[in-house]
Amino acid sequence: MSTSPNGSKPDPTPAASLMAAAVAASQMSETERNFREREKNRRAQARFRERQKVKHGQTEKRMEELEAAVRDLQLQRDALSVKAEMLERCLHNEPQQDASEREAQQQKEERFQKFVEFYKKVIQELAPLLVRAQFDGGGDAHKAAALTWRRMVPQGIAMYQDEDLRMMVYSRPIVGPGEPQPEKPDKAMWRHITAALQMSQQQQDDCVAVRSAYLASMAAIMEERRKLNTLMQDMQIPDLDANANIALHTAKALSAMEALKVNVKREQTLQTELSTQVWTLLLTPIQAASATVAASPWLPDKLAILDAVAALASPGDASKTPSG
């Protein structure tokens, strides 16, 4: 290797220069590749987030459609029940009101008052235990409240199997004759009650999932009921004094009413399953007891609580489902 005239270091050979250039180019190429890879990942993540946003919007829209369908179809339930009752009376030529119906109504009221006594006993026992449980950090009062709830739940569920009673306790406050009739809690009240339960994130996620499945199943039941309602409304009630087509009309009417009974039974089963999930699986005994006491004198509305969880989890997308 030659030495420069002034005695400095020798000039690099062409091969060394090429090697240095290659190393520099390699380093720049590696930096550029890393930059391009990061940019590619960033764009991919942005596209993914956009797809998720669109998918979420579509899901919310579908949920709103299901909720609207449930509300619309449930509004027809009372009218359909009256229609079915009138048709059945017509087919059997029964009077509009008789002694047996009055007796049945009286029995319903008696069962309701028994439930009122049971419910008041539950509140009287749970309320002081829950107050003390707030200060003992899972001590004796906390355990006593949980045990009291577990002891009373089976009796409450057994009474809840009575369909007439179930309809009554969700449409009126649980108070005795002559007692004040408070207004039913609104959505804001249910959100306050639900927030006070301090559910874990897993509980909230489970509540949202259960609510979605319930609404989808209820929408299918109500759609079937709407079709049955249309079918029965289109039926011509035959003249009982005429001979033509009475047997055919009767068979069609009885078939429609039997289908309606099966449909109502499916709804009852779905309601019972939802109650079991909310009060024994989704909520802890203390949470369930707290919701019961806070909602008094109304029975805690399981669907309103699930709606509140969904609303609290997704601000701005408050549920509009009917309570029940």
mmCIF file of C-alpha atoms in Angstrom:
data_model
loop_
_atom_site.group_PDB
_atom_site.id
_atom_site.type_symbol
_atom_site.label_atom_id
_atom_site.label_comp_id
_atom_site.label_asym_id
_atom_site.label_seq_id
_atom_site.Cartn_x
_atom_site.Cartn_y
_atom_site.Cartn_z
ATOM 1 C CA MET A 1 0.000 0.000 0.000
ATOM 2 C CA SER A 2 1.484 3.389 -0.986
ATOM 3 C CA THR A 3 2.133 6.263 1.382
ATOM 4 C CA SER A 4 1.126 9.813 0.592
ATOM 5 C CA PRO A 5 3.961 12.362 0.045
ATOM 6 C CA ASN A 6 3.230 14.223 3.282
ATOM 7 C CA GLY A 7 3.480 11.036 5.349
ATOM 8 C CA SER A 8 -0.236 10.732 6.173
ATOM 9 C CA LYS A 9 -2.193 7.482 6.146
ATOM 10 C CA PRO A 10 -2.395 5.729 2.823
ATOM 11 C CA ASP A 11 -5.378 6.399 0.574
ATOM 12 C CA PRO A 12 -7.965 3.654 0.653
ATOM 13 C CA THR A 13 -7.898 1.276 -2.213
ATOM 14 C CA PRO A 14 -10.873 1.103 -4.575
ATOM 15 C CA ALA A 15 -11.932 -2.187 -2.998
ATOM 16 C CA ALA A 16 -12.013 -0.670 0.494
ATOM 17 C CA SER A 17 -14.032 2.265 -0.766
ATOM 18 C CA LEU A 18 -16.543 -0.030 -2.379
ATOM 19 C CA MET A 19 -16.833 -2.073 0.795
ATOM 20 C CA ALA A 20 -17.434 1.026 2.932
ATOM 21 C CA ALA A 21 -20.051 2.223 0.490
ATOM 22 C CA ALA A 22 -21.713 -1.176 0.553
ATOM 23 C CA VAL A 23 -21.826 -1.165 4.382
ATOM 24 C CA ALA A 24 -23.298 2.355 4.422
ATOM 25 C CA ALA A 25 -25.863 1.361 1.788
ATOM 26 C CA SER A 26 -26.724 -1.762 3.789
ATOM 27 C CA GLN A 27 -27.276 0.291 6.933
ATOM 28 C CA MET A 28 -29.444 2.795 5.071
ATOM 29 C CA SER A 29 -31.334 -0.065 3.430
ATOM 30 C CA GLU A 30 -31.967 -1.697 6.815
ATOM 31 C CA THR A 31 -33.207 1.631 8.237
ATOM 32 C CA GLU A 32 -35.451 2.142 5.263
ATOM 33 C CA ARG A 33 -36.812 -1.399 5.558
ATOM 34 C CA ASN A 34 -37.596 -0.844 9.240
ATOM 35 C CA PHE A 35 -39.334 2.425 8.418
ATOM 36 C CA ARG A 36 -41.352 0.831 5.641
ATOM 37 C CA GLU A 37 -42.314 -2.080 7.899
ATOM 38 C CA ARG A 38 -43.468 0.280 10.652
ATOM 39 C CA GLU A 39 -45.441 2.306 8.127
ATOM 40 C CA LYS A 40 -47.005 -0.851 6.745
ATOM 41 C CA ASN A 41 -48.004 -1.976 10.246
ATOM 42 C CA ARG A 42 -49.409 1.454 11.048
ATOM 43 C CA ARG A 43 -51.590 1.426 7.936
ATOM 44 C CA ALA A 44 -52.712 -2.139 8.652
ATOM 45 C CA GLN A 45 -53.671 -1.195 12.212
ATOM 46 C CA ALA A 46 -55.555 1.848 10.927
ATOM 47 C CA ARG A 47 -57.486 -0.312 8.452
ATOM 48 C CA PHE A 48 -58.240 -2.834 11.218
ATOM 49 C CA ARG A 49 -59.529 -0.132 13.553
ATOM 50 C CA GLU A 50 -61.710 1.251 10.771
ATOM 51 C CA ARG A 51 -63.159 -2.203 10.059
ATOM 52 C CA GLN A 52 -63.814 -2.723 13.766
ATOM 53 C CA LYS A 53 -65.510 0.671 13.949
ATOM 54 C CA VAL A 54 -67.761 -0.174 10.998
ATOM 55 C CA LYS A 55 -68.510 -3.613 12.427
ATOM 56 C CA HIS A 56 -69.340 -2.107 15.822
ATOM 57 C CA GLY A 57 -71.647 0.415 14.189
ATOM 58 C CA GLN A 58 -73.415 -2.340 12.267
ATOM 59 C CA THR A 59 -73.797 -4.407 15.432
ATOM 60 C CA GLU A 60 -75.236 -1.454 17.352
ATOM 61 C CA LYS A 61 -77.641 -0.734 14.505
ATOM 62 C CA ARG A 62 -78.792 -4.352 14.480
ATOM 63 C CA MET A 63 -79.269 -4.258 18.268
ATOM 64 C CA GLU A 64 -81.376 -1.113 17.953
ATOM 65 C CA GLU A 65 -83.489 -2.804 15.290
ATOM 66 C CA LEU A 66 -84.004 -5.832 17.531
ATOM 67 C CA GLU A 67 -84.892 -3.623 20.479
ATOM 68 C CA ALA A 68 -87.415 -1.704 18.373
ATOM 69 C CA ALA A 69 -88.928 -4.971 17.157
ATOM 70 C CA VAL A 70 -89.271 -6.268 20.702
ATOM 71 C CA ARG A 71 -90.916 -3.042 21.857
ATOM 72 C CA ASP A 72 -93.332 -2.982 18.943
ATOM 73 C CA LEU A 73 -94.333 -6.616 19.279
ATOM 74 C CA GLN A 74 -94.711 -6.551 23.038
ATOM 75 C CA LEU A 75 -97.192 -3.706 22.684
ATOM 76 C CA GLN A 76 -99.448 -6.170 20.864
ATOM 77 C CA ARG A 77 -99.349 -8.728 23.672
ATOM 78 C CA ASP A 78 -102.244 -7.350 25.698
ATOM 79 C CA ALA A 79 -104.400 -6.833 22.643
ATOM 80 C CA LEU A 80 -103.672 -10.373 21.486
ATOM 81 C CA SER A 81 -104.538 -11.812 24.895
ATOM 82 C CA VAL A 82 -107.883 -10.021 24.882
ATOM 83 C CA LYS A 83 -108.552 -11.214 21.324
ATOM 84 C CA ALA A 84 -107.763 -14.812 22.266
ATOM 85 C CA GLU A 85 -109.920 -14.651 25.370
ATOM 86 C CA MET A 86 -112.882 -13.222 23.473
ATOM 87 C CA LEU A 87 -112.527 -15.826 20.738
ATOM 88 C CA GLU A 88 -112.330 -18.656 23.255
ATOM 89 C CA ARG A 89 -115.426 -17.399 25.039
ATOM 90 C CA CYS A 90 -117.219 -17.132 21.719
ATOM 91 C CA LEU A 91 -116.284 -20.688 20.775
ATOM 92 C CA HIS A 92 -117.493 -22.033 24.083
ATOM 93 C CA ASN A 93 -120.402 -19.602 24.351
ATOM 94 C CA GLU A 94 -119.256 -18.409 27.800
ATOM 95 C CA PRO A 95 -120.423 -15.176 29.462
ATOM 96 C CA GLN A 96 -118.021 -12.209 29.704
ATOM 97 C CA GLN A 97 -117.862 -12.334 33.469
ATOM 98 C CA ASP A 98 -119.053 -14.974 35.898
ATOM 99 C CA ALA A 99 -118.539 -16.031 39.472
ATOM 100 C CA SER A 100 -115.628 -18.345 38.642
ATOM 101 C CA GLU A 101 -113.684 -15.499 37.014
ATOM 102 C CA ARG A 102 -114.262 -13.223 39.970
ATOM 103 C CA GLU A 103 -113.079 -15.989 42.272
ATOM 104 C CA ALA A 104 -109.975 -16.526 40.138
ATOM 105 C CA GLN A 105 -109.171 -12.812 40.290
ATOM 106 C CA GLN A 106 -109.592 -12.833 44.046
ATOM 107 C CA GLN A 107 -107.209 -15.783 44.302
ATOM 108 C CA LYS A 108 -104.651 -13.871 42.237
ATOM 109 C CA GLU A 109 -104.863 -10.958 44.643
ATOM 110 C CA GLU A 110 -104.444 -13.275 47.608
ATOM 111 C CA ARG A 111 -101.312 -14.800 46.075
ATOM 112 C CA PHE A 112 -99.997 -11.318 45.387
ATOM 113 C CA GLN A 113 -100.505 -10.276 49.017
ATOM 114 C CA LYS A 114 -98.669 -13.393 50.187
ATOM 115 C CA PHE A 115 -95.787 -12.372 47.955
ATOM 116 C CA VAL A 116 -95.958 -8.850 49.422
ATOM 117 C CA GLU A 117 -95.535 -10.315 52.920
ATOM 118 C CA PHE A 118 -92.606 -12.468 51.783
ATOM 119 C CA TYR A 119 -90.946 -9.528 49.968
ATOM 120 C CA LYS A 120 -91.267 -7.207 52.959
ATOM 121 C CA LYS A 121 -89.703 -9.871 55.164
ATOM 122 C CA VAL A 122 -86.773 -10.145 52.735
ATOM 123 C CA ILE A 123 -86.217 -6.378 52.782
ATOM 124 C CA GLN A 124 -86.516 -6.143 56.561
ATOM 125 C CA GLU A 125 -83.871 -8.836 57.070
ATOM 126 C CA LEU A 126 -81.472 -7.786 54.326
ATOM 127 C CA ALA A 127 -81.455 -4.005 54.720
ATOM 128 C CA PRO A 128 -79.743 -3.782 58.170
ATOM 129 C CA LEU A 129 -77.300 -6.574 57.251
ATOM 130 C CA LEU A 130 -76.245 -4.768 54.093
ATOM 131 C CA VAL A 131 -75.728 -1.522 55.985
ATOM 132 C CA ARG A 132 -73.427 -3.271 58.465
ATOM 133 C CA ALA A 133 -71.708 -5.210 55.665
ATOM 134 C CA GLN A 134 -70.500 -1.921 54.170
ATOM 135 C CA PHE A 135 -68.271 -1.404 57.185
ATOM 136 C CA ASP A 136 -67.055 -4.880 58.126
ATOM 137 C CA GLY A 137 -65.036 -5.613 54.959
ATOM 138 C CA GLY A 138 -66.434 -9.062 54.278
ATOM 139 C CA GLY A 139 -66.919 -9.947 57.939
ATOM 140 C CA ASP A 140 -69.862 -11.435 59.795
ATOM 141 C CA ALA A 141 -72.504 -9.013 58.486
ATOM 142 C CA HIS A 142 -71.333 -9.568 54.912
ATOM 143 C CA LYS A 143 -71.574 -13.348 55.331
ATOM 144 C CA ALA A 144 -74.944 -13.097 57.087
ATOM 145 C CA ALA A 145 -76.384 -11.006 54.252
ATOM 146 C CA ALA A 146 -75.158 -13.515 51.659
ATOM 147 C CA LEU A 147 -76.557 -16.444 53.627
ATOM 148 C CA THR A 148 -79.896 -14.689 54.094
ATOM 149 C CA TRP A 149 -80.138 -14.040 50.354
ATOM 150 C CA ARG A 150 -79.294 -17.656 49.485
ATOM 151 C CA ARG A 151 -81.867 -18.897 52.007
ATOM 152 C CA MET A 152 -84.688 -16.766 50.610
ATOM 153 C CA VAL A 153 -83.978 -17.134 46.884
ATOM 154 C CA PRO A 154 -85.482 -20.665 46.515
ATOM 155 C CA GLN A 155 -88.773 -19.552 48.052
ATOM 156 C CA GLY A 156 -88.886 -16.474 45.857
ATOM 157 C CA ILE A 157 -88.159 -18.496 42.701
ATOM 158 C CA ALA A 158 -90.884 -21.008 43.615
ATOM 159 C CA MET A 159 -93.431 -18.202 43.991
ATOM 160 C CA TYR A 160 -92.135 -16.579 40.804
ATOM 161 C CA GLN A 161 -93.184 -19.628 38.752
ATOM 162 C CA ASP A 162 -96.779 -18.406 39.040
ATOM 163 C CA GLU A 163 -97.283 -16.597 35.707
ATOM 164 C CA ASP A 164 -100.164 -14.455 37.005
ATOM 165 C CA LEU A 165 -98.061 -13.380 39.984
ATOM 166 C CA ARG A 166 -95.048 -12.685 37.753
ATOM 167 C CA MET A 167 -97.107 -10.349 35.571
ATOM 168 C CA MET A 168 -98.499 -8.565 38.637
ATOM 169 C CA VAL A 169 -95.184 -7.949 40.411
ATOM 170 C CA TYR A 170 -93.670 -6.390 37.280
ATOM 171 C CA SER A 171 -96.604 -4.081 36.666
ATOM 172 C CA ARG A 172 -97.184 -2.718 40.164
ATOM 173 C CA PRO A 173 -95.239 -1.913 43.339
ATOM 174 C CA ILE A 174 -95.066 -4.608 45.988
ATOM 175 C CA VAL A 175 -97.183 -2.881 48.633
ATOM 176 C CA GLY A 176 -100.220 -3.838 50.649
ATOM 177 C CA PRO A 177 -103.777 -2.474 50.295
ATOM 178 C CA GLY A 178 -104.020 1.211 51.135
ATOM 179 C CA GLU A 179 -100.255 1.800 51.049
ATOM 180 C CA PRO A 180 -98.784 4.575 48.850
ATOM 181 C CA GLN A 181 -98.225 3.693 45.187
ATOM 182 C CA PRO A 182 -94.746 5.007 44.278
ATOM 183 C CA GLU A 183 -93.738 5.636 40.697
ATOM 184 C CA LYS A 184 -91.772 2.943 38.905
ATOM 185 C CA PRO A 185 -87.992 3.604 38.770
ATOM 186 C CA ASP A 186 -86.860 5.206 35.519
ATOM 187 C CA LYS A 187 -83.703 4.464 33.524
ATOM 188 C CA ALA A 188 -81.648 6.962 35.510
ATOM 189 C CA MET A 189 -82.609 5.211 38.743
ATOM 190 C CA TRP A 190 -81.689 1.777 37.374
ATOM 191 C CA ARG A 191 -78.320 3.135 36.225
ATOM 192 C CA HIS A 192 -77.712 4.517 39.706
ATOM 193 C CA ILE A 193 -78.640 1.175 41.291
ATOM 194 C CA THR A 194 -76.474 -0.726 38.807
ATOM 195 C CA ALA A 195 -73.457 1.557 39.233
ATOM 196 C CA ALA A 196 -73.643 1.060 43.012
ATOM 197 C CA LEU A 197 -73.218 -2.713 42.516
ATOM 198 C CA GLN A 198 -69.587 -2.109 41.415
ATOM 199 C CA MET A 199 -69.474 -4.996 38.948
ATOM 200 C CA SER A 200 -66.152 -6.284 37.700
ATOM 201 C CA GLN A 201 -65.230 -5.892 34.031
ATOM 202 C CA GLN A 202 -65.876 -9.612 33.516
ATOM 203 C CA GLN A 203 -69.347 -9.267 35.037
ATOM 204 C CA GLN A 204 -70.102 -6.327 32.764
ATOM 205 C CA ASP A 205 -68.951 -8.240 29.688
ATOM 206 C CA ASP A 206 -71.067 -11.246 30.699
ATOM 207 C CA CYS A 207 -74.105 -9.009 31.253
ATOM 208 C CA VAL A 208 -73.764 -7.453 27.800
ATOM 209 C CA ALA A 209 -73.450 -10.902 26.185
ATOM 210 C CA VAL A 210 -76.462 -12.303 28.058
ATOM 211 C CA ARG A 211 -78.519 -9.237 27.163
ATOM 212 C CA SER A 212 -77.692 -9.562 23.456
ATOM 213 C CA ALA A 213 -78.652 -13.246 23.401
ATOM 214 C CA TYR A 214 -81.883 -12.524 25.291
ATOM 215 C CA LEU A 215 -82.944 -9.734 22.925
ATOM 216 C CA ALA A 216 -82.299 -11.894 19.869
ATOM 217 C CA SER A 217 -84.342 -14.794 21.302
ATOM 218 C CA MET A 218 -87.151 -12.492 22.433
ATOM 219 C CA ALA A 219 -87.289 -10.849 19.003
ATOM 220 C CA ALA A 220 -87.820 -14.272 17.390
ATOM 221 C CA ILE A 221 -90.593 -15.122 19.864
ATOM 222 C CA MET A 222 -92.330 -11.794 19.330
ATOM 223 C CA GLU A 223 -92.090 -12.089 15.553
ATOM 224 C CA GLU A 224 -93.829 -15.454 15.743
ATOM 225 C CA ARG A 225 -96.456 -13.926 18.017
ATOM 226 C CA ARG A 226 -97.008 -11.071 15.581
ATOM 227 C CA LYS A 227 -97.759 -13.604 12.838
ATOM 228 C CA LEU A 228 -100.170 -15.467 15.126
ATOM 229 C CA ASN A 229 -101.806 -12.170 16.018
ATOM 230 C CA THR A 230 -102.277 -11.337 12.333
ATOM 231 C CA LEU A 231 -103.683 -14.798 11.683
ATOM 232 C CA MET A 232 -106.225 -14.511 14.497
ATOM 233 C CA GLN A 233 -107.219 -10.976 13.536
ATOM 234 C CA ASP A 234 -107.926 -12.184 10.001
ATOM 235 C CA MET A 235 -110.193 -14.958 11.248
ATOM 236 C CA GLN A 236 -113.907 -14.432 10.827
ATOM 237 C CA ILE A 237 -115.814 -15.428 13.954
ATOM 238 C CA PRO A 238 -118.564 -17.769 12.678
ATOM 239 C CA ASP A 239 -122.240 -17.380 13.402
ATOM 240 C CA LEU A 240 -122.946 -20.019 15.989
ATOM 241 C CA ASP A 241 -126.508 -20.378 14.698
ATOM 242 C CA ALA A 242 -125.305 -21.197 11.179
ATOM 243 C CA ASN A 243 -124.192 -24.625 10.080
ATOM 244 C CA ALA A 244 -121.627 -23.763 7.389
ATOM 245 C CA ASN A 245 -117.914 -24.078 8.174
ATOM 246 C CA ILE A 246 -118.312 -23.915 11.959
ATOM 247 C CA ALA A 247 -116.155 -27.010 12.473
ATOM 248 C CA LEU A 248 -113.450 -25.677 10.142
ATOM 249 C CA HIS A 249 -113.379 -22.241 11.803
ATOM 250 C CA THR A 250 -113.299 -23.856 15.230
ATOM 251 C CA ALA A 251 -110.377 -26.122 14.296
ATOM 252 C CA LYS A 252 -108.385 -23.190 12.895
ATOM 253 C CA ALA A 253 -109.089 -21.050 15.944
ATOM 254 C CA LEU A 254 -108.124 -23.807 18.377
ATOM 255 C CA SER A 255 -104.932 -24.487 16.400
ATOM 256 C CA ALA A 256 -103.976 -20.808 16.507
ATOM 257 C CA MET A 257 -104.667 -20.594 20.229
ATOM 258 C CA GLU A 258 -102.594 -23.709 20.890
ATOM 259 C CA ALA A 259 -99.701 -22.194 18.933
ATOM 260 C CA LEU A 260 -100.128 -19.009 20.947
ATOM 261 C CA LYS A 261 -99.957 -20.951 24.222
ATOM 262 C CA VAL A 262 -96.711 -22.598 23.101
ATOM 263 C CA ASN A 263 -95.339 -19.198 22.108
ATOM 264 C CA VAL A 264 -96.239 -17.684 25.495
ATOM 265 C CA LYS A 265 -94.659 -20.674 27.231
ATOM 266 C CA ARG A 266 -91.422 -20.041 25.311
ATOM 267 C CA GLU A 267 -91.443 -16.445 26.519
ATOM 268 C CA GLN A 268 -92.038 -17.545 30.104
ATOM 269 C CA THR A 269 -89.160 -20.014 29.882
ATOM 270 C CA LEU A 270 -86.871 -17.344 28.458
ATOM 271 C CA GLN A 271 -87.825 -14.938 31.262
ATOM 272 C CA THR A 272 -87.155 -17.601 33.900
ATOM 273 C CA GLU A 273 -83.784 -18.445 32.357
ATOM 274 C CA LEU A 274 -82.825 -14.765 32.339
ATOM 275 C CA SER A 275 -83.802 -14.417 36.001
ATOM 276 C CA THR A 276 -81.687 -17.429 36.921
ATOM 277 C CA GLN A 277 -78.697 -16.075 35.015
ATOM 278 C CA VAL A 278 -78.901 -12.594 36.525
ATOM 279 C CA TRP A 279 -79.659 -13.442 40.156
ATOM 280 C CA THR A 280 -77.575 -16.600 40.603
ATOM 281 C CA LEU A 281 -74.788 -16.457 37.973
ATOM 282 C CA LEU A 282 -74.024 -12.888 36.907
ATOM 283 C CA LEU A 283 -74.404 -11.158 40.284
ATOM 284 C CA THR A 284 -72.919 -12.130 43.619
ATOM 285 C CA PRO A 285 -75.357 -12.713 46.496
ATOM 286 C CA ILE A 286 -74.426 -9.329 48.004
ATOM 287 C CA GLN A 287 -74.951 -7.543 44.680
ATOM 288 C CA ALA A 288 -78.310 -9.247 44.130
ATOM 289 C CA ALA A 289 -79.410 -8.448 47.672
ATOM 290 C CA SER A 290 -78.290 -4.828 47.307
ATOM 291 C CA ALA A 291 -80.245 -4.408 44.058
ATOM 292 C CA THR A 292 -83.345 -5.900 45.691
ATOM 293 C CA VAL A 293 -83.210 -3.533 48.652
ATOM 294 C CA ALA A 294 -82.391 -0.494 46.496
ATOM 295 C CA ALA A 295 -85.333 -1.156 44.129
ATOM 296 C CA SER A 296 -87.883 -1.627 46.934
ATOM 297 C CA PRO A 297 -90.886 -1.492 46.843
ATOM 298 C CA TRP A 298 -90.500 -2.551 43.214
ATOM 299 C CA LEU A 299 -89.086 -5.925 42.271
ATOM 300 C CA PRO A 300 -85.604 -5.420 40.797
ATOM 301 C CA ASP A 301 -85.943 -5.419 37.017
ATOM 302 C CA LYS A 302 -83.361 -7.820 35.592
ATOM 303 C CA LEU A 303 -83.553 -6.478 32.041
ATOM 304 C CA ALA A 304 -83.390 -2.864 33.223
ATOM 305 C CA ILE A 305 -80.186 -3.739 35.088
ATOM 306 C CA LEU A 306 -78.701 -5.359 31.971
ATOM 307 C CA ASP A 307 -79.737 -2.306 29.947
ATOM 308 C CA ALA A 308 -78.014 -0.083 32.504
ATOM 309 C CA VAL A 309 -74.831 -2.148 32.303
ATOM 310 C CA ALA A 310 -74.856 -1.830 28.495
ATOM 311 C CA ALA A 311 -75.457 1.914 28.746
ATOM 312 C CA LEU A 312 -72.678 2.404 31.286
ATOM 313 C CA ALA A 313 -70.301 0.304 29.185
ATOM 314 C CA SER A 314 -71.110 2.243 26.000
ATOM 315 C CA PRO A 315 -71.953 5.885 26.838
ATOM 316 C CA GLY A 316 -74.228 7.413 24.243
ATOM 317 C CA ASP A 317 -75.713 4.068 23.235
ATOM 318 C CA ALA A 318 -78.300 3.884 26.006
ATOM 319 C CA SER A 319 -80.688 0.985 25.690
ATOM 320 C CA LYS A 320 -84.294 1.497 24.779
ATOM 321 C CA THR A 321 -85.519 -1.982 25.511
ATOM 322 C CA PRO A 322 -88.663 -2.478 27.552
ATOM 323 C CA SER A 323 -88.247 -3.672 31.081
ATOM 324 C CA GLY A 324 -89.403 -7.069 32.081
#
